[in-house]
Amino acid sequence: MKKPFDPNAPYQPESFSFRDREVLDDIFSRYPQGRERSAIMPLLDLVQRQTAEDGLKTRPPQGGWIPRAAMDEIARLVDQPPVKVYEVATFYSMYNLAPIGVHHVQCCTTTPCWLQGSEAIVKACEEELRLHMGETSADGKFTLSEVECLGACVNAPMVQINDDYYEDLTPETMKQVLKSLKKGQQPEIGPQSTRHASEPLPGPTTLQDRTQKAG
Ligand code: FES
């Protein structure tokens, strides 16, 4: 799904500055001198976390997103033309380039999730949130997006909400997760089935003698 990016939109702030200098220095310390542009991705992530923190205080609240001014500031810090930062930020779906809901519900609809029923999961989200793909709720709490494979195909169908994965979903468990978030509760993260992580559904099937010995 094409994500919105309008560098001249009225919601774009005039300027941006990083608040947590300690984290900023830590990010730069991970890369050798002369390779500062390698820090672009963690810096974009840091911006998104800072705006997410700030967004909880606005009315309606907002989730984390990356203003153009922040990308320009990153470009200045890594001594690159701004377009080098824009091209990274626009490529990855994990970077939000426009204001977004506090809970960003990203539904994976790539083949393994689709084969396991992602269409029904999308429908459950649309029904529970009364939103269509790409929309944000009027109270600022939810944005619904469609994304490509999130690397958890073994637990398909799944969605990512902010930093957390919810897997082995059914329409019922999907709605349950969203209902909990609406109430301000933290739903159980991970598989919404009875299995642990990505082990086979009937339980472990190999090396059982060794695991028993190891307790
Ligand atoms: S296809 Fe959905 S996580 Fe890979």
PDB file of C-alpha atoms and ligand atoms in Angstrom:
ATOM      1  CA  MET A   1       0.000   0.000   0.000  1.00  0.00           C
ATOM      2  CA  LYS A   2       1.387   3.398  -0.953  1.00  0.00           C
ATOM      3  CA  LYS A   3       1.986   5.417   2.190  1.00  0.00           C
ATOM      4  CA  PRO A   4       1.222   9.123   2.320  1.00  0.00           C
ATOM      5  CA  PHE A   5       4.213  11.474   2.005  1.00  0.00           C
ATOM      6  CA  ASP A   6       3.595  15.139   1.402  1.00  0.00           C
ATOM      7  CA  PRO A   7       6.683  17.176   2.351  1.00  0.00           C
ATOM      8  CA  ASN A   8       4.741  20.446   2.064  1.00  0.00           C
ATOM      9  CA  ALA A   9       1.554  19.441   3.903  1.00  0.00           C
ATOM     10  CA  PRO A  10       0.246  21.915   6.517  1.00  0.00           C
ATOM     11  CA  TYR A  11       0.850  19.398   9.322  1.00  0.00           C
ATOM     12  CA  GLN A  12       4.619  19.429   8.669  1.00  0.00           C
ATOM     13  CA  PRO A  13       6.405  21.268  11.519  1.00  0.00           C
ATOM     14  CA  GLU A  14       8.935  24.003  10.686  1.00  0.00           C
ATOM     15  CA  SER A  15      11.765  22.361  12.605  1.00  0.00           C
ATOM     16  CA  PHE A  16      12.788  19.289  14.540  1.00  0.00           C
ATOM     17  CA  SER A  17      15.458  18.601  17.125  1.00  0.00           C
ATOM     18  CA  PHE A  18      16.463  15.416  18.884  1.00  0.00           C
ATOM     19  CA  ARG A  19      15.657  15.457  22.591  1.00  0.00           C
ATOM     20  CA  ASP A  20      17.736  12.524  23.801  1.00  0.00           C
ATOM     21  CA  ARG A  21      21.350  13.476  23.040  1.00  0.00           C
ATOM     22  CA  GLU A  22      22.613  10.407  24.896  1.00  0.00           C
ATOM     23  CA  VAL A  23      20.795   7.992  22.554  1.00  0.00           C
ATOM     24  CA  LEU A  24      21.852  10.106  19.586  1.00  0.00           C
ATOM     25  CA  ASP A  25      25.528   9.844  20.599  1.00  0.00           C
ATOM     26  CA  ASP A  26      25.128   6.119  21.223  1.00  0.00           C
ATOM     27  CA  ILE A  27      23.765   5.605  17.692  1.00  0.00           C
ATOM     28  CA  PHE A  28      26.672   7.488  16.130  1.00  0.00           C
ATOM     29  CA  SER A  29      29.195   5.573  18.263  1.00  0.00           C
ATOM     30  CA  ARG A  30      28.154   2.338  16.486  1.00  0.00           C
ATOM     31  CA  TYR A  31      29.595   3.432  13.137  1.00  0.00           C
ATOM     32  CA  PRO A  32      33.170   4.270  12.088  1.00  0.00           C
ATOM     33  CA  GLN A  33      34.124   7.821  11.266  1.00  0.00           C
ATOM     34  CA  GLY A  34      33.219   8.639   7.695  1.00  0.00           C
ATOM     35  CA  ARG A  35      30.347   6.100   7.706  1.00  0.00           C
ATOM     36  CA  GLU A  36      27.854   8.281   9.569  1.00  0.00           C
ATOM     37  CA  ARG A  37      25.235   7.782   6.878  1.00  0.00           C
ATOM     38  CA  SER A  38      24.860   4.198   8.150  1.00  0.00           C
ATOM     39  CA  ALA A  39      23.038   5.780  11.091  1.00  0.00           C
ATOM     40  CA  ILE A  40      20.124   6.960   8.918  1.00  0.00           C
ATOM     41  CA  MET A  41      17.843   4.021   9.762  1.00  0.00           C
ATOM     42  CA  PRO A  42      18.250   4.062  13.580  1.00  0.00           C
ATOM     43  CA  LEU A  43      17.936   7.859  13.516  1.00  0.00           C
ATOM     44  CA  LEU A  44      14.640   7.633  11.624  1.00  0.00           C
ATOM     45  CA  ASP A  45      13.472   5.133  14.232  1.00  0.00           C
ATOM     46  CA  LEU A  46      14.531   7.490  17.025  1.00  0.00           C
ATOM     47  CA  VAL A  47      12.508  10.325  15.454  1.00  0.00           C
ATOM     48  CA  GLN A  48       9.453   8.095  15.248  1.00  0.00           C
ATOM     49  CA  ARG A  49       9.772   7.127  18.928  1.00  0.00           C
ATOM     50  CA  GLN A  50      10.181  10.756  19.983  1.00  0.00           C
ATOM     51  CA  THR A  51       7.099  11.915  18.040  1.00  0.00           C
ATOM     52  CA  ALA A  52       5.152   8.928  19.427  1.00  0.00           C
ATOM     53  CA  GLU A  53       5.974  10.100  22.968  1.00  0.00           C
ATOM     54  CA  ASP A  54       4.982  13.675  22.129  1.00  0.00           C
ATOM     55  CA  GLY A  55       1.875  12.530  20.256  1.00  0.00           C
ATOM     56  CA  LEU A  56       0.359  11.029  23.405  1.00  0.00           C
ATOM     57  CA  LYS A  57       0.008  14.584  24.772  1.00  0.00           C
ATOM     58  CA  THR A  58      -1.783  16.069  21.738  1.00  0.00           C
ATOM     59  CA  ARG A  59      -5.565  16.146  21.236  1.00  0.00           C
ATOM     60  CA  PRO A  60      -6.455  13.974  19.413  1.00  0.00           C
ATOM     61  CA  PRO A  61      -3.402  11.866  20.236  1.00  0.00           C
ATOM     62  CA  GLN A  62      -0.982  10.726  17.530  1.00  0.00           C
ATOM     63  CA  GLY A  63       1.344   7.818  16.988  1.00  0.00           C
ATOM     64  CA  GLY A  64       4.968   8.116  15.910  1.00  0.00           C
ATOM     65  CA  TRP A  65       5.750   9.583  12.502  1.00  0.00           C
ATOM     66  CA  ILE A  66       8.667  11.277  10.779  1.00  0.00           C
ATOM     67  CA  PRO A  67       8.274  14.921   9.707  1.00  0.00           C
ATOM     68  CA  ARG A  68      10.232  16.209   6.738  1.00  0.00           C
ATOM     69  CA  ALA A  69      12.087  18.608   9.074  1.00  0.00           C
ATOM     70  CA  ALA A  70      13.371  15.584  10.996  1.00  0.00           C
ATOM     71  CA  MET A  71      14.653  13.966   7.799  1.00  0.00           C
ATOM     72  CA  ASP A  72      16.391  17.218   6.913  1.00  0.00           C
ATOM     73  CA  GLU A  73      17.976  17.306  10.370  1.00  0.00           C
ATOM     74  CA  ILE A  74      19.202  13.716   9.931  1.00  0.00           C
ATOM     75  CA  ALA A  75      20.660  14.644   6.539  1.00  0.00           C
ATOM     76  CA  ARG A  76      22.521  17.515   8.196  1.00  0.00           C
ATOM     77  CA  LEU A  77      23.845  15.269  10.966  1.00  0.00           C
ATOM     78  CA  VAL A  78      25.121  12.589   8.581  1.00  0.00           C
ATOM     79  CA  ASP A  79      26.323  15.142   6.023  1.00  0.00           C
ATOM     80  CA  GLN A  80      24.242  13.836   3.133  1.00  0.00           C
ATOM     81  CA  PRO A  81      21.755  15.481   0.762  1.00  0.00           C
ATOM     82  CA  PRO A  82      18.191  15.263   2.179  1.00  0.00           C
ATOM     83  CA  VAL A  83      17.090  13.036  -0.696  1.00  0.00           C
ATOM     84  CA  LYS A  84      19.371  10.270   0.653  1.00  0.00           C
ATOM     85  CA  VAL A  85      17.264  10.233   3.812  1.00  0.00           C
ATOM     86  CA  TYR A  86      13.947  10.579   1.961  1.00  0.00           C
ATOM     87  CA  GLU A  87      14.745   7.577  -0.216  1.00  0.00           C
ATOM     88  CA  VAL A  88      15.329   5.346   2.818  1.00  0.00           C
ATOM     89  CA  ALA A  89      12.283   6.631   4.709  1.00  0.00           C
ATOM     90  CA  THR A  90       9.932   6.259   1.754  1.00  0.00           C
ATOM     91  CA  PHE A  91      11.118   2.717   0.965  1.00  0.00           C
ATOM     92  CA  TYR A  92      10.364   0.968   4.272  1.00  0.00           C
ATOM     93  CA  SER A  93       6.785   0.550   5.476  1.00  0.00           C
ATOM     94  CA  MET A  94       7.928   0.775   9.117  1.00  0.00           C
ATOM     95  CA  TYR A  95       8.552   4.512   8.765  1.00  0.00           C
ATOM     96  CA  ASN A  96       5.386   6.614   8.910  1.00  0.00           C
ATOM     97  CA  LEU A  97       5.687   9.848   6.969  1.00  0.00           C
ATOM     98  CA  ALA A  98       2.378  11.432   7.960  1.00  0.00           C
ATOM     99  CA  PRO A  99       0.520  11.716  11.278  1.00  0.00           C
ATOM    100  CA  ILE A 100      -0.887   8.378  12.318  1.00  0.00           C
ATOM    101  CA  GLY A 101      -3.003   6.759  15.025  1.00  0.00           C
ATOM    102  CA  VAL A 102      -1.548   5.751  18.382  1.00  0.00           C
ATOM    103  CA  HIS A 103      -2.031   2.063  17.520  1.00  0.00           C
ATOM    104  CA  HIS A 104      -0.798   1.341  14.008  1.00  0.00           C
ATOM    105  CA  VAL A 105      -2.475  -1.904  12.939  1.00  0.00           C
ATOM    106  CA  GLN A 106      -0.474  -3.343  10.046  1.00  0.00           C
ATOM    107  CA  CYS A 107      -2.139  -6.330   8.405  1.00  0.00           C
ATOM    108  CA  CYS A 108       0.097  -8.677   6.452  1.00  0.00           C
ATOM    109  CA  THR A 109      -1.653  -9.852   3.292  1.00  0.00           C
ATOM    110  CA  THR A 110       1.263 -11.527   1.480  1.00  0.00           C
ATOM    111  CA  THR A 111       0.775 -15.085   0.156  1.00  0.00           C
ATOM    112  CA  PRO A 112       1.346 -17.246   3.314  1.00  0.00           C
ATOM    113  CA  CYS A 113      -0.892 -14.969   5.412  1.00  0.00           C
ATOM    114  CA  TRP A 114      -3.429 -14.785   2.580  1.00  0.00           C
ATOM    115  CA  LEU A 115      -3.532 -18.594   2.316  1.00  0.00           C
ATOM    116  CA  GLN A 116      -4.158 -18.733   6.066  1.00  0.00           C
ATOM    117  CA  GLY A 117      -7.045 -16.265   5.958  1.00  0.00           C
ATOM    118  CA  SER A 118      -5.672 -12.716   6.052  1.00  0.00           C
ATOM    119  CA  GLU A 119      -8.728 -11.468   4.146  1.00  0.00           C
ATOM    120  CA  ALA A 120     -10.904 -12.413   7.117  1.00  0.00           C
ATOM    121  CA  ILE A 121      -8.444 -10.724   9.484  1.00  0.00           C
ATOM    122  CA  VAL A 122      -8.582  -7.500   7.462  1.00  0.00           C
ATOM    123  CA  LYS A 123     -12.385  -7.677   7.495  1.00  0.00           C
ATOM    124  CA  ALA A 124     -12.385  -8.218  11.275  1.00  0.00           C
ATOM    125  CA  CYS A 125     -10.170  -5.131  11.726  1.00  0.00           C
ATOM    126  CA  GLU A 126     -12.370  -3.037   9.447  1.00  0.00           C
ATOM    127  CA  GLU A 127     -15.487  -4.113  11.318  1.00  0.00           C
ATOM    128  CA  GLU A 128     -14.081  -3.650  14.801  1.00  0.00           C
ATOM    129  CA  LEU A 129     -12.435  -0.295  14.071  1.00  0.00           C
ATOM    130  CA  ARG A 130     -15.008   0.913  11.537  1.00  0.00           C
ATOM    131  CA  LEU A 131     -12.152   1.911   9.271  1.00  0.00           C
ATOM    132  CA  HIS A 132     -11.001   1.081   5.773  1.00  0.00           C
ATOM    133  CA  MET A 133      -7.404   0.411   4.823  1.00  0.00           C
ATOM    134  CA  GLY A 134      -5.241   3.524   5.130  1.00  0.00           C
ATOM    135  CA  GLU A 135      -7.684   5.362   7.410  1.00  0.00           C
ATOM    136  CA  THR A 136      -7.188   6.760  10.911  1.00  0.00           C
ATOM    137  CA  SER A 137      -9.957   6.856  13.496  1.00  0.00           C
ATOM    138  CA  ALA A 138     -11.350  10.276  14.454  1.00  0.00           C
ATOM    139  CA  ASP A 139     -10.205   9.795  18.069  1.00  0.00           C
ATOM    140  CA  GLY A 140      -6.607   9.346  16.818  1.00  0.00           C
ATOM    141  CA  LYS A 141      -6.281   5.935  18.412  1.00  0.00           C
ATOM    142  CA  PHE A 142      -6.030   3.605  15.406  1.00  0.00           C
ATOM    143  CA  THR A 143      -4.630   3.553  11.871  1.00  0.00           C
ATOM    144  CA  LEU A 144      -5.194   0.547   9.646  1.00  0.00           C
ATOM    145  CA  SER A 145      -2.558  -0.351   7.020  1.00  0.00           C
ATOM    146  CA  GLU A 146      -1.797  -3.199   4.678  1.00  0.00           C
ATOM    147  CA  VAL A 147       1.827  -4.392   4.604  1.00  0.00           C
ATOM    148  CA  GLU A 148       3.929  -7.021   2.876  1.00  0.00           C
ATOM    149  CA  CYS A 149       5.434 -10.070   4.603  1.00  0.00           C
ATOM    150  CA  LEU A 150       6.628  -9.277   8.134  1.00  0.00           C
ATOM    151  CA  GLY A 151       8.715 -12.432   8.415  1.00  0.00           C
ATOM    152  CA  ALA A 152       6.382 -14.356  10.708  1.00  0.00           C
ATOM    153  CA  CYS A 153       4.769 -16.549   8.022  1.00  0.00           C
ATOM    154  CA  VAL A 154       5.039 -19.644  10.199  1.00  0.00           C
ATOM    155  CA  ASN A 155       2.514 -18.010  12.510  1.00  0.00           C
ATOM    156  CA  ALA A 156       0.241 -16.728   9.719  1.00  0.00           C
ATOM    157  CA  PRO A 157      -2.075 -14.929   9.643  1.00  0.00           C
ATOM    158  CA  MET A 158      -0.574 -12.134  11.672  1.00  0.00           C
ATOM    159  CA  VAL A 159      -0.594  -8.377  12.218  1.00  0.00           C
ATOM    160  CA  GLN A 160       1.923  -5.977  13.689  1.00  0.00           C
ATOM    161  CA  ILE A 161       0.646  -3.286  16.052  1.00  0.00           C
ATOM    162  CA  ASN A 162       3.380  -0.755  16.825  1.00  0.00           C
ATOM    163  CA  ASP A 163       6.333  -2.895  17.987  1.00  0.00           C
ATOM    164  CA  ASP A 164       4.352  -6.063  18.694  1.00  0.00           C
ATOM    165  CA  TYR A 165       3.358  -9.090  16.624  1.00  0.00           C
ATOM    166  CA  TYR A 166      -0.015 -10.842  17.081  1.00  0.00           C
ATOM    167  CA  GLU A 167       0.002 -14.211  15.357  1.00  0.00           C
ATOM    168  CA  ASP A 168      -2.064 -17.333  14.597  1.00  0.00           C
ATOM    169  CA  LEU A 169      -5.049 -15.004  14.398  1.00  0.00           C
ATOM    170  CA  THR A 170      -8.694 -15.792  13.796  1.00  0.00           C
ATOM    171  CA  PRO A 171     -11.270 -13.053  13.176  1.00  0.00           C
ATOM    172  CA  GLU A 172     -12.454 -13.547  16.776  1.00  0.00           C
ATOM    173  CA  THR A 173      -9.006 -13.259  18.390  1.00  0.00           C
ATOM    174  CA  MET A 174      -8.195 -10.276  16.147  1.00  0.00           C
ATOM    175  CA  LYS A 175     -11.284  -8.456  17.402  1.00  0.00           C
ATOM    176  CA  GLN A 176     -10.387  -9.401  20.971  1.00  0.00           C
ATOM    177  CA  VAL A 177      -6.918  -7.858  20.599  1.00  0.00           C
ATOM    178  CA  LEU A 178      -8.430  -4.632  19.258  1.00  0.00           C
ATOM    179  CA  LYS A 179     -11.086  -4.527  21.980  1.00  0.00           C
ATOM    180  CA  SER A 180      -8.353  -4.770  24.646  1.00  0.00           C
ATOM    181  CA  LEU A 181      -6.404  -1.923  23.053  1.00  0.00           C
ATOM    182  CA  LYS A 182      -9.567   0.200  22.899  1.00  0.00           C
ATOM    183  CA  LYS A 183      -9.950  -0.294  26.655  1.00  0.00           C
ATOM    184  CA  GLY A 184      -6.328   0.760  27.206  1.00  0.00           C
ATOM    185  CA  GLN A 185      -5.249  -2.770  28.098  1.00  0.00           C
ATOM    186  CA  GLN A 186      -2.170  -4.573  26.787  1.00  0.00           C
ATOM    187  CA  PRO A 187      -3.231  -7.767  25.000  1.00  0.00           C
ATOM    188  CA  GLU A 188      -1.046 -10.865  25.159  1.00  0.00           C
ATOM    189  CA  ILE A 189       1.655 -10.504  22.485  1.00  0.00           C
ATOM    190  CA  GLY A 190       2.564 -13.348  20.091  1.00  0.00           C
ATOM    191  CA  PRO A 191       0.529 -16.402  19.042  1.00  0.00           C
ATOM    192  CA  GLN A 192      -3.158 -16.082  19.861  1.00  0.00           C
ATOM    193  CA  SER A 193      -3.460 -19.886  19.644  1.00  0.00           C
ATOM    194  CA  THR A 194      -2.471 -22.464  22.230  1.00  0.00           C
ATOM    195  CA  ARG A 195       0.924 -23.170  20.751  1.00  0.00           C
ATOM    196  CA  HIS A 196       4.159 -21.773  22.105  1.00  0.00           C
ATOM    197  CA  ALA A 197       6.062 -19.511  19.659  1.00  0.00           C
ATOM    198  CA  SER A 198       6.228 -21.316  16.292  1.00  0.00           C
ATOM    199  CA  GLU A 199       6.385 -24.913  17.501  1.00  0.00           C
ATOM    200  CA  PRO A 200       4.180 -27.459  15.631  1.00  0.00           C
ATOM    201  CA  LEU A 201       0.491 -27.235  16.567  1.00  0.00           C
ATOM    202  CA  PRO A 202       0.420 -30.677  18.258  1.00  0.00           C
ATOM    203  CA  GLY A 203       3.533 -29.717  20.287  1.00  0.00           C
ATOM    204  CA  PRO A 204       7.238 -30.529  19.828  1.00  0.00           C
ATOM    205  CA  THR A 205       7.869 -33.489  17.491  1.00  0.00           C
ATOM    206  CA  THR A 206      11.655 -33.841  17.436  1.00  0.00           C
ATOM    207  CA  LEU A 207      14.474 -34.332  19.959  1.00  0.00           C
ATOM    208  CA  GLN A 208      11.888 -35.186  22.600  1.00  0.00           C
ATOM    209  CA  ASP A 209      14.167 -37.709  24.338  1.00  0.00           C
ATOM    210  CA  ARG A 210      16.852 -35.058  24.710  1.00  0.00           C
ATOM    211  CA  THR A 211      14.512 -32.353  25.942  1.00  0.00           C
ATOM    212  CA  GLN A 212      13.091 -34.767  28.523  1.00  0.00           C
ATOM    213  CA  LYS A 213      16.620 -35.602  29.704  1.00  0.00           C
ATOM    214  CA  ALA A 214      17.442 -31.889  29.930  1.00  0.00           C
ATOM    215  CA  GLY A 215      14.237 -31.289  31.866  1.00  0.00           C
TER     216      GLY A 215
HETATM  217  S1  FES B   1       3.321 -13.617   4.673  1.00  0.00           S
HETATM  218 FE1  FES B   1       2.570 -12.705   6.463  1.00  0.00          FE
HETATM  219  S2  FES B   1       4.288 -12.734   7.764  1.00  0.00           S
HETATM  220 FE2  FES B   1       5.048 -13.581   5.918  1.00  0.00          FE
END
